[in-house]
PDB file of C-alpha atoms in Angstrom:
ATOM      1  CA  UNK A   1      58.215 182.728 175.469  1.00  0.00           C
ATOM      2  CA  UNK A   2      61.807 183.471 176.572  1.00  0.00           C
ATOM      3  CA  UNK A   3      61.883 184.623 179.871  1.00  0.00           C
ATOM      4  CA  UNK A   4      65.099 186.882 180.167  1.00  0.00           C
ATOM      5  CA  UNK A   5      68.329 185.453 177.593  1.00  0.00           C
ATOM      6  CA  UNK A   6      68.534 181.907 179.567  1.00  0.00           C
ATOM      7  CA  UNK A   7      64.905 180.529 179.515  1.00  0.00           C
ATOM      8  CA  UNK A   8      62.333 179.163 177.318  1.00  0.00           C
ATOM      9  CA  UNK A   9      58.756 178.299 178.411  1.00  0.00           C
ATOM     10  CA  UNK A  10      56.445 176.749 176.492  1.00  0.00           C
ATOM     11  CA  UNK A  11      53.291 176.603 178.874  1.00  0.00           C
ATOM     12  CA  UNK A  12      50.934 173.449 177.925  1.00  0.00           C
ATOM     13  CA  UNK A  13      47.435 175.157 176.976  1.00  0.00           C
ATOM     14  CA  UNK A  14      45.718 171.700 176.078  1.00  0.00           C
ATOM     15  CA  UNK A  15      43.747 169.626 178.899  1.00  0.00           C
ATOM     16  CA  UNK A  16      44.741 166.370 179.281  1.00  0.00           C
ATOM     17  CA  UNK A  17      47.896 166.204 176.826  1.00  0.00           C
ATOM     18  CA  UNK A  18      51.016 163.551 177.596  1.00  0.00           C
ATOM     19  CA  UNK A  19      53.706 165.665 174.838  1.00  0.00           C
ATOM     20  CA  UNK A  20      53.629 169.213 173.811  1.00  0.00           C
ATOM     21  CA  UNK A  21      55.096 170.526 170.589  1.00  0.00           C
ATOM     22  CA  UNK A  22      58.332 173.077 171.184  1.00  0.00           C
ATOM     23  CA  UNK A  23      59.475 175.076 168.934  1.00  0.00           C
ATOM     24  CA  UNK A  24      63.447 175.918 169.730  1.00  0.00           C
ATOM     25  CA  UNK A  25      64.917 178.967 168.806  1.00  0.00           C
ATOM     26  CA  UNK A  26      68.061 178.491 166.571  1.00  0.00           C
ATOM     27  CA  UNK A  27      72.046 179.099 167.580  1.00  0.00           C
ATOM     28  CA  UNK A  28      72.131 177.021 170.579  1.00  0.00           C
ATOM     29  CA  UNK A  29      71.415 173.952 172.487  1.00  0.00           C
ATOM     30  CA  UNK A  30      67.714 173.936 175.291  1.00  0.00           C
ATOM     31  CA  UNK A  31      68.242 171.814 178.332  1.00  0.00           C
ATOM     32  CA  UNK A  32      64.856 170.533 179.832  1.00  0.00           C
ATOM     33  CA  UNK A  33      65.116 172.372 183.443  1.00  0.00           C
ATOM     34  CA  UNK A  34      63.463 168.975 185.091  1.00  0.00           C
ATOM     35  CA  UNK A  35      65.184 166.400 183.265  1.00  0.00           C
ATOM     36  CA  UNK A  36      68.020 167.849 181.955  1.00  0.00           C
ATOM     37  CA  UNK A  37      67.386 166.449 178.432  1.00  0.00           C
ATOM     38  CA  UNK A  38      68.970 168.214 175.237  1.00  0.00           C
ATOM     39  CA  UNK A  39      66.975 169.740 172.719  1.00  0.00           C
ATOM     40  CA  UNK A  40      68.923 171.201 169.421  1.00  0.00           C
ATOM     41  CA  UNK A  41      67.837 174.786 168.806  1.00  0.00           C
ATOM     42  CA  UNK A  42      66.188 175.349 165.581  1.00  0.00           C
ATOM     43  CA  UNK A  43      63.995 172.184 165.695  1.00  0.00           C
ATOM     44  CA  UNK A  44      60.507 171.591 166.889  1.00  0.00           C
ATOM     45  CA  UNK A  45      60.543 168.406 169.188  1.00  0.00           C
ATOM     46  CA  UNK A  46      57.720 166.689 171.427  1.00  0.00           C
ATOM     47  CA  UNK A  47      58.325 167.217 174.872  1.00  0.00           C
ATOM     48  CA  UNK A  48      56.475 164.875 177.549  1.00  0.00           C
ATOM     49  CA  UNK A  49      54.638 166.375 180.272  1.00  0.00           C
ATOM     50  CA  UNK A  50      52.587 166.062 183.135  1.00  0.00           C
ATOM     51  CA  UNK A  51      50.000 167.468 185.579  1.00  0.00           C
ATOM     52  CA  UNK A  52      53.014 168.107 187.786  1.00  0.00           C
ATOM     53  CA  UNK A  53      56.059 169.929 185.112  1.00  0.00           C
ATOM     54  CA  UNK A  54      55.447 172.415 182.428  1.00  0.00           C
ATOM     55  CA  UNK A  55      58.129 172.184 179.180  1.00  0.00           C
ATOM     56  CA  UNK A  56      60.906 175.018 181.004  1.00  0.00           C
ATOM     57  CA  UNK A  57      64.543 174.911 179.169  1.00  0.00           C
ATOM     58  CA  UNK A  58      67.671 176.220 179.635  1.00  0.00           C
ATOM     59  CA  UNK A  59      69.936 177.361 176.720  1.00  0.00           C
ATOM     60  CA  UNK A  60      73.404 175.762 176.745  1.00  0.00           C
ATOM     61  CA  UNK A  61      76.191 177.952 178.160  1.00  0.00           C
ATOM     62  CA  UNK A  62      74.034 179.488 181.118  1.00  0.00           C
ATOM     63  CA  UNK A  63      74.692 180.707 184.241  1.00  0.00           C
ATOM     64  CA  UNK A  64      72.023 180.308 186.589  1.00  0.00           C
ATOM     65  CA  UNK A  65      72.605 181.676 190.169  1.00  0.00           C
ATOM     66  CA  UNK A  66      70.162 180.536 192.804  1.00  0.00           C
ATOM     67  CA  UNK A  67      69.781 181.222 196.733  1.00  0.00           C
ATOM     68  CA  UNK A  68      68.302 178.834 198.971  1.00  0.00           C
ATOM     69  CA  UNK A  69      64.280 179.086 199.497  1.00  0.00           C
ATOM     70  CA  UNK A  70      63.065 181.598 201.645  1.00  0.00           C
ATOM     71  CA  UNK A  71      60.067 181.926 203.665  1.00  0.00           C
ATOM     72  CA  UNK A  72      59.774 186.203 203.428  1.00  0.00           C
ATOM     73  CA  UNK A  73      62.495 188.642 201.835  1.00  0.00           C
ATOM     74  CA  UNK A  74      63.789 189.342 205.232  1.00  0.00           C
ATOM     75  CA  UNK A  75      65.316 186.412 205.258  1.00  0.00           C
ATOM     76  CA  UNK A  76      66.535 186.462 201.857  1.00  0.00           C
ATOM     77  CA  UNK A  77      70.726 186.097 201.339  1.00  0.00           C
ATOM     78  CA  UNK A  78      72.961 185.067 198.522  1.00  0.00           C
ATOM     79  CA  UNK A  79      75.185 184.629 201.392  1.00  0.00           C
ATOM     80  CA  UNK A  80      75.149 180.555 200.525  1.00  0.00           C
ATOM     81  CA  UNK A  81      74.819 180.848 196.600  1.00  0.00           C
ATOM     82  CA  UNK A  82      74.194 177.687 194.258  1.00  0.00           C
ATOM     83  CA  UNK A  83      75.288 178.573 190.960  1.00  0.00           C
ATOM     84  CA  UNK A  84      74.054 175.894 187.935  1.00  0.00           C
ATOM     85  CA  UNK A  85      75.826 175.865 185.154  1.00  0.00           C
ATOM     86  CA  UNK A  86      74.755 174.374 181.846  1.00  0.00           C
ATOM     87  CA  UNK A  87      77.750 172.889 180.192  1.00  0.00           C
ATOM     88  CA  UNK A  88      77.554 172.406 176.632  1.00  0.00           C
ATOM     89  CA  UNK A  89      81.239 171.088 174.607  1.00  0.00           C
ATOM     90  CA  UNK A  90      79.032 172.943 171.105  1.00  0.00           C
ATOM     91  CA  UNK A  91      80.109 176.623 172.410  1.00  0.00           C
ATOM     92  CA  UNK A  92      83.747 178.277 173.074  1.00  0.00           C
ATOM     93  CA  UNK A  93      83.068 180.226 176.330  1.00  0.00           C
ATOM     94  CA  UNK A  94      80.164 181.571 177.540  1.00  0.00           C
ATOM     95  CA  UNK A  95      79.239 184.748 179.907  1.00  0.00           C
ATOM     96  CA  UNK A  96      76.570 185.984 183.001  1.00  0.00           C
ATOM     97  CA  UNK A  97      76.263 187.958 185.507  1.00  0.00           C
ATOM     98  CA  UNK A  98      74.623 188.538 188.694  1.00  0.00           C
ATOM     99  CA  UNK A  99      73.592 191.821 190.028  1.00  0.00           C
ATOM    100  CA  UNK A 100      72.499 192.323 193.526  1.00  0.00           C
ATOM    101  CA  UNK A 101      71.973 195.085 196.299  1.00  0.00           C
ATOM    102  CA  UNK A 102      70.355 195.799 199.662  1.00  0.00           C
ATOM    103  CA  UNK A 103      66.335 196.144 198.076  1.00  0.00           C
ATOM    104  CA  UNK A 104      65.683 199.271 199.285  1.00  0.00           C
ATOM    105  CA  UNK A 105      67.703 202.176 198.750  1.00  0.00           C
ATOM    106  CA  UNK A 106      66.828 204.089 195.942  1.00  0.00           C
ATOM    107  CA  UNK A 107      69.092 204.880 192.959  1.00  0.00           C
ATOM    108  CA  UNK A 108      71.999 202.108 194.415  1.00  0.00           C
ATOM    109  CA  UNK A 109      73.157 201.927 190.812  1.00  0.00           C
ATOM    110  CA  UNK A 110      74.356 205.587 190.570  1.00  0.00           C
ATOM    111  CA  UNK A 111      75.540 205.567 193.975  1.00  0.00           C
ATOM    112  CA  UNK A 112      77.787 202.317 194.240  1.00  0.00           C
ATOM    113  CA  UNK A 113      75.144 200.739 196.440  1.00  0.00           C
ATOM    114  CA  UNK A 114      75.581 197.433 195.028  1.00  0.00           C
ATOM    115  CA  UNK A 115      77.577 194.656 193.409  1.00  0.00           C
ATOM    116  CA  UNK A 116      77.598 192.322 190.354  1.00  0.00           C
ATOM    117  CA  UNK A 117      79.111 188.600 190.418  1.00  0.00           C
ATOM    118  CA  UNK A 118      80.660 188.173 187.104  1.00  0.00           C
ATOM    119  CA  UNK A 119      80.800 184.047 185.307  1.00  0.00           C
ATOM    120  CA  UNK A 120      83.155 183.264 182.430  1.00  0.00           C
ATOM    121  CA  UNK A 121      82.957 179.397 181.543  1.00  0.00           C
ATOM    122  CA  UNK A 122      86.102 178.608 178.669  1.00  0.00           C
ATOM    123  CA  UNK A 123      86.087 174.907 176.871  1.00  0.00           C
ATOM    124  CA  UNK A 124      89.450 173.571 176.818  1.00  0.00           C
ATOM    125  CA  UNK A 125      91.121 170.402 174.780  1.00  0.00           C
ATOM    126  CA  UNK A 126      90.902 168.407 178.043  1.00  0.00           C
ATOM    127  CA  UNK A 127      87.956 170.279 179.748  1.00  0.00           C
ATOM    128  CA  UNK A 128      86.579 173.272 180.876  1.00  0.00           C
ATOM    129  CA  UNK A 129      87.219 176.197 183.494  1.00  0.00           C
ATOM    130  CA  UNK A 130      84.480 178.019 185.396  1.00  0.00           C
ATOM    131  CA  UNK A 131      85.713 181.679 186.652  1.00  0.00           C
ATOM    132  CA  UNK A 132      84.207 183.553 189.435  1.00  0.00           C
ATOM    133  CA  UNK A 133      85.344 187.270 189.603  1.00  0.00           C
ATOM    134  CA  UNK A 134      83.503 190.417 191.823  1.00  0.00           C
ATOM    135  CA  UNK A 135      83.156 193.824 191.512  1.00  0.00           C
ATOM    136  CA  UNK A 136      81.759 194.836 194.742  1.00  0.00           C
ATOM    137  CA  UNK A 137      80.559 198.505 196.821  1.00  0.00           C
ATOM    138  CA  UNK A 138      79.808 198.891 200.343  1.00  0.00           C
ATOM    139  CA  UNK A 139      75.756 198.367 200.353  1.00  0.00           C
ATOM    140  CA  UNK A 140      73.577 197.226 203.772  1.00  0.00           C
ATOM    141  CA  UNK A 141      73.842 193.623 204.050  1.00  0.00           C
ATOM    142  CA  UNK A 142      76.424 192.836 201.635  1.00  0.00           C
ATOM    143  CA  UNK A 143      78.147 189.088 202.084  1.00  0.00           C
ATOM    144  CA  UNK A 144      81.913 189.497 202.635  1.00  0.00           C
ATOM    145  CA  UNK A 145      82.511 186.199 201.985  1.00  0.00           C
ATOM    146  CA  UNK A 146      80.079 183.606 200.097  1.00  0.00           C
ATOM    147  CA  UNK A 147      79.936 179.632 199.775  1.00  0.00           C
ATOM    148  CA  UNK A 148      79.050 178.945 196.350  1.00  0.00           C
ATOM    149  CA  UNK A 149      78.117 175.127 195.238  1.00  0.00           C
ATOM    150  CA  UNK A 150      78.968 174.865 191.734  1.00  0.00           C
ATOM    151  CA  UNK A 151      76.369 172.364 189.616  1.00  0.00           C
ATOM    152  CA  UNK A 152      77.264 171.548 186.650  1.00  0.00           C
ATOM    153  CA  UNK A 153      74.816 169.941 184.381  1.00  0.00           C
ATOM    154  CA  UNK A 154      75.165 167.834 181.214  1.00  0.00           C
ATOM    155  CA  UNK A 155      78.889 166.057 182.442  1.00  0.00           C
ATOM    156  CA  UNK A 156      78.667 162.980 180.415  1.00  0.00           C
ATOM    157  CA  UNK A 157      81.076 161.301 182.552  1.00  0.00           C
ATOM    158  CA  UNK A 158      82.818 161.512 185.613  1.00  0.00           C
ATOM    159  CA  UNK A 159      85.776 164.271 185.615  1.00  0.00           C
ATOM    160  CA  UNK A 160      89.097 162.699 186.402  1.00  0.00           C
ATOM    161  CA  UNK A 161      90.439 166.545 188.413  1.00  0.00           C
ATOM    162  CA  UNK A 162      88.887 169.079 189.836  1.00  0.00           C
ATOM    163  CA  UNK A 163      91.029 172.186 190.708  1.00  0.00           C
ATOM    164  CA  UNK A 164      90.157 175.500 192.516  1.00  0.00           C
ATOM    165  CA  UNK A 165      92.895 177.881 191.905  1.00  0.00           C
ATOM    166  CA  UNK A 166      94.950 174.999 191.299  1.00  0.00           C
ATOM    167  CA  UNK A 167      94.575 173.739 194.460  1.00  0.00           C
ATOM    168  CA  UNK A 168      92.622 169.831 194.247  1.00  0.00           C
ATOM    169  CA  UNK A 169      89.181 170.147 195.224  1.00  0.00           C
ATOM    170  CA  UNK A 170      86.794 166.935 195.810  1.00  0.00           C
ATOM    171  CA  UNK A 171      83.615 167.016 194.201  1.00  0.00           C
ATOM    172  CA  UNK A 172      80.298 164.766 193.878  1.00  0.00           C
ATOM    173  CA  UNK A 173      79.430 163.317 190.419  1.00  0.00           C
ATOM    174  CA  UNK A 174      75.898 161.209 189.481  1.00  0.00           C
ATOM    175  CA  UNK A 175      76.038 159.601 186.346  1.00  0.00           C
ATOM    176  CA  UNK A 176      72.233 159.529 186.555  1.00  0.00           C
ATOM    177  CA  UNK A 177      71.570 163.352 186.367  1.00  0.00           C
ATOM    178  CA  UNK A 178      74.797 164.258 184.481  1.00  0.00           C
ATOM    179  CA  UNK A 179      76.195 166.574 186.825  1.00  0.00           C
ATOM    180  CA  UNK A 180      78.540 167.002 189.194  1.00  0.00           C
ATOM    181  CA  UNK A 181      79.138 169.595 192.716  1.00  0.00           C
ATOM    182  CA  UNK A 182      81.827 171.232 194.567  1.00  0.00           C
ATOM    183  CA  UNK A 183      81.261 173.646 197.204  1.00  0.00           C
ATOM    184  CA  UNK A 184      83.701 176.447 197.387  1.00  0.00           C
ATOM    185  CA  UNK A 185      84.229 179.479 199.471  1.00  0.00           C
ATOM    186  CA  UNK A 186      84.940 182.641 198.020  1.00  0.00           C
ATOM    187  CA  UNK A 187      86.633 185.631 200.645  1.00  0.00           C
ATOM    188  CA  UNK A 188      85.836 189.019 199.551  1.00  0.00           C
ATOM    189  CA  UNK A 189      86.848 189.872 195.981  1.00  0.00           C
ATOM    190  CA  UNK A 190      88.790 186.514 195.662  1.00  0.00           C
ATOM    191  CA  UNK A 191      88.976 185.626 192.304  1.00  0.00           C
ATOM    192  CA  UNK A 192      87.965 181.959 191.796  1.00  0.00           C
ATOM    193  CA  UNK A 193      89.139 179.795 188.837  1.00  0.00           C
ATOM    194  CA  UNK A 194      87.750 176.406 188.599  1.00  0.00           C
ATOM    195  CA  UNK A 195      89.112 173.843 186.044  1.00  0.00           C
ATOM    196  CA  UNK A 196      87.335 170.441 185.472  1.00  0.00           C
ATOM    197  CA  UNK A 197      89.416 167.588 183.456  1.00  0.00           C
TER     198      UNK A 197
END
């Protein structure tokens, strides 16, 4: 089943099984969530699993915004925000969003009780650029500012520059998972423009 436009899950329903058959929808590239292994859309592919991982993917292009775990929801914040983004050289640009507001207060869409964090990834001849932009009301315990680590998955090999509004910004590749980090800070409505060479 697709859970939302980003996921596929294909939950194993045999006992004892080492591969499970998937069946990829067509127009894009899946990304194994564990393993980050590519799977081309429109296929059906055997997928090892295990007692311990059930066949989850991510379609190529996606923006998927995370906040660190949390024991209750009073402790919840998107204050420190890790935002994974699935790279894939097949597509132009890609698009998300994240909406957010304070959990409780009743109709905070029609009363600019809340805020939406808005991605844009474009490929580029010698790379791509990741773009952070905010559109932002006044809600009860709204971040002013936010650290956001950037991970971006399927980076076949090590960029040669990484820029945050043109400024040089170091960064953490492995070779082993594909993928490389930055943390960056973004101050109030700030509009952040990443470009990876």
């Amino acid at each position: 089943y697709l859970w939302g436009d980003n996921f596929l899950v294909s939950p194993v329903t045999q006992k004892g099984v080492t591969e499970w058959k998937v069946t990829f929808p067509q127009g894009a590239n899946w990304y194994h969530f564990f393993t980050g292994v590519k799977y081309q859309g429109g296929r059906e592919s055997l997928v090892p699993v295990s007692i311990n991982t059930i066949p989850v993917f991510v379609k190529g292009g996606s923006f998927i915004p995370m906040a660190e775990p949390v024991h209750d929801m009073e402790a919840y914040s998107t204050k420190t925000l890790i935002l994974h983004y699935y790279y894939d050289s097949s597509l132009k640009q890609s698009e998300g969003f994240m909406y957010e507001d304070d959990g409780k207060t009743n109709n905070s869409w029609n009363n600019n009780q809340f805020e939406k964090l808005f991605f844009k990834s474009e490929n580029r001849k010698d790379g791509f650029s990741v773009v952070v932009t905010r559109e932002a009301f006044a809600y009860e315990g709204k971040p002013e500012n936010r650290e956001i680590t950037l991970v971006a998955h399927n980076i076949l090999k090590e960029p040669k520059e990484v820029k945050v509004n043109d400024v040089d910004a170091s960064f953490v590749y492995s070779k082993e998972k594909k993928q490389f980090s930055l943390v960056v800070e973004m101050k109030g409505s700030e509009r952040l423009e990443i470009t990876i060479k």
